[in-house]
Amino acid sequence: MLTTLPAAPGRSSRTATAWWRDAVIYQVYVRSFLDSTGDGIGDLAGVRAGLPYLRKLGVDGIWLSPFYPSPQHDHGYDVADYRDVDPVYGDLAEFDLLMGDARRLGLKLLLDIVPNHCSSEHPWFREALTAGPGSPARGRFHFADGRGPRGEEPPNNWRAMFGGPAWSRITEPDGTPGQWYLHLFTPQQPDLNWRNREVGDSFEDVLRFWLDRGVDGFRIDVAAGLYKHPELPDSADPDADERSRDSVNPLAWNQPEVHQVWRRWRSVCEEYAARDGNERLLVGEVSVPTAREHAEYVRPDELHQAFFFDLLSAPWDAGAFRETITEAIRDIAGTGSTVTWVLNNHDQVRTVTRYAGEPGVEGSGLGAARARAAALLMLALPGAAYVYQGEELGLPEVLDLPDEVLTDPIFHRTGSRARIRDGCRVPLPWSGHASPFGFSQGEAGARPWLPQPEWFAAHATDLALADTRSFWHLYREGLQLRRSLPQLGEGSLRWLDTPPQVLAMLRGDGLICAVNFGTDPVAAPVAGTPLLSSGPCPDGMLPGATAAWWTGDCPTA
């Protein structure tokens, strides 16, 4: 018996201008990719030097983490100027060189844009601090009087997602205790008031600034945020707001007005696409409870895509993966968009460690095997996919960074290491046997901004390229087949009947992907040698924690 899921509407991106529909994009965390100056911090020139490596890997484009001027309280997600480059990363001339090289290599380039909040060093916020209550400058943010006889209590009970209250009180220009301002992340990241028309107009100008420089689209931070409940009422469960980084405060998230922003931004992108036939992409970081709500953000006149995080958070279980994939294709692809799959990013524990099944097991064989299988499954799914830098090297999470080197504001606001993100942001190892492992290209001995462990040597890029059994070669071969086989990319997906803890799907007219989520070998769903497998795959058998692709006739049930 076959269970068939519908194909996404529209033509394959291999023949249409909608290149994004089944593209594979590589996320570059600029600080940690490649350092061209020897100061221990990655930069745009380093990204440019690494483009041939990414072209060889076979991705369709790159997404750059924020490189704008910033005091770096949240490593660039606190933006002080949306139209420039922070000197630590280079300058606009270097960006233009990067843009030109990406274009020559056939790589799309996406920028990370942060519209929910800016830096407390942004000129707008500095102006607001010196202006009085009720001023136009304060109207660009959420300033409010405090509660209590002397306004000593916050305006409501909201909690920040990075820990602590979501409000901070300012001192007025005359030295008296003053109003409070809202910040859903840190006090250094005041939330913008999108009910103020000036905010929306300014961000349209920002989009046009970068589109005029040639970028192919934007990854949108906190895309379900922006608008807050107009009355800023108390939360029924304020502790839930900071319980998980991906939790959703329904009073500050997913407000209906946010969709008008994406319609406006989509209109801007369509304007540029009409000029040259190349669609500009809007892909949102959308954290909402259900796939059905997620689908509302990718309607034909809103975002082109939104990251589907449910696959990332699904437990290692065949039934959970099947249910998650089925729900996504049913609800999201039905809008005319395609599902945007992701297994990792700069905010999440790396897959090798997450799938190890036992906390503290760095790079265990089980975690690595599962991560390889999950990668092959993701690349076989209909839609687009995003790969976080280092995943193609099989990098585990760095779990033992000393407290004194941690930079994540979550750690500094909560005192807890439970949700910190530094461990997945350690600079990449490129070559050699000791830090900086080729990451710093300047003076010898430069210290990366986060220390690299000695065991990074086993994951260096030069070793991965030389070893045909490496994660890197699995990704490269999977990407090459994805591009060359008509069954992959957009199209239909049919589930095959399988034993427990085995997931098998038919793509198109003759490509089968199967994953054994269990530990014991099982009979392969099709005879013959796999076209590609995540591990050794004896004839006729599919070992535990292994995925494989076959081409040929669909087996009957």
XYZ file of C-alpha atoms in Angstrom, residues 133 138 145-146 150-152 169-180:
19
model
C 7.507 60.833 26.877
C 9.842 57.257 21.478
C 4.852 54.349 32.013
C 5.458 51.878 34.798
C 5.954 55.866 41.407
C 6.015 53.837 38.204
C 8.528 51.486 39.762
C 13.488 51.474 32.963
C 15.384 54.494 31.686
C 16.634 57.589 33.445
C 15.104 60.694 31.910
C 17.315 63.565 30.681
C 16.618 65.461 33.920
C 17.984 62.561 35.969
C 14.663 61.269 37.304
C 13.459 57.639 36.960
C 11.460 57.507 33.766
C 9.535 55.308 31.395
C 10.138 51.664 30.555
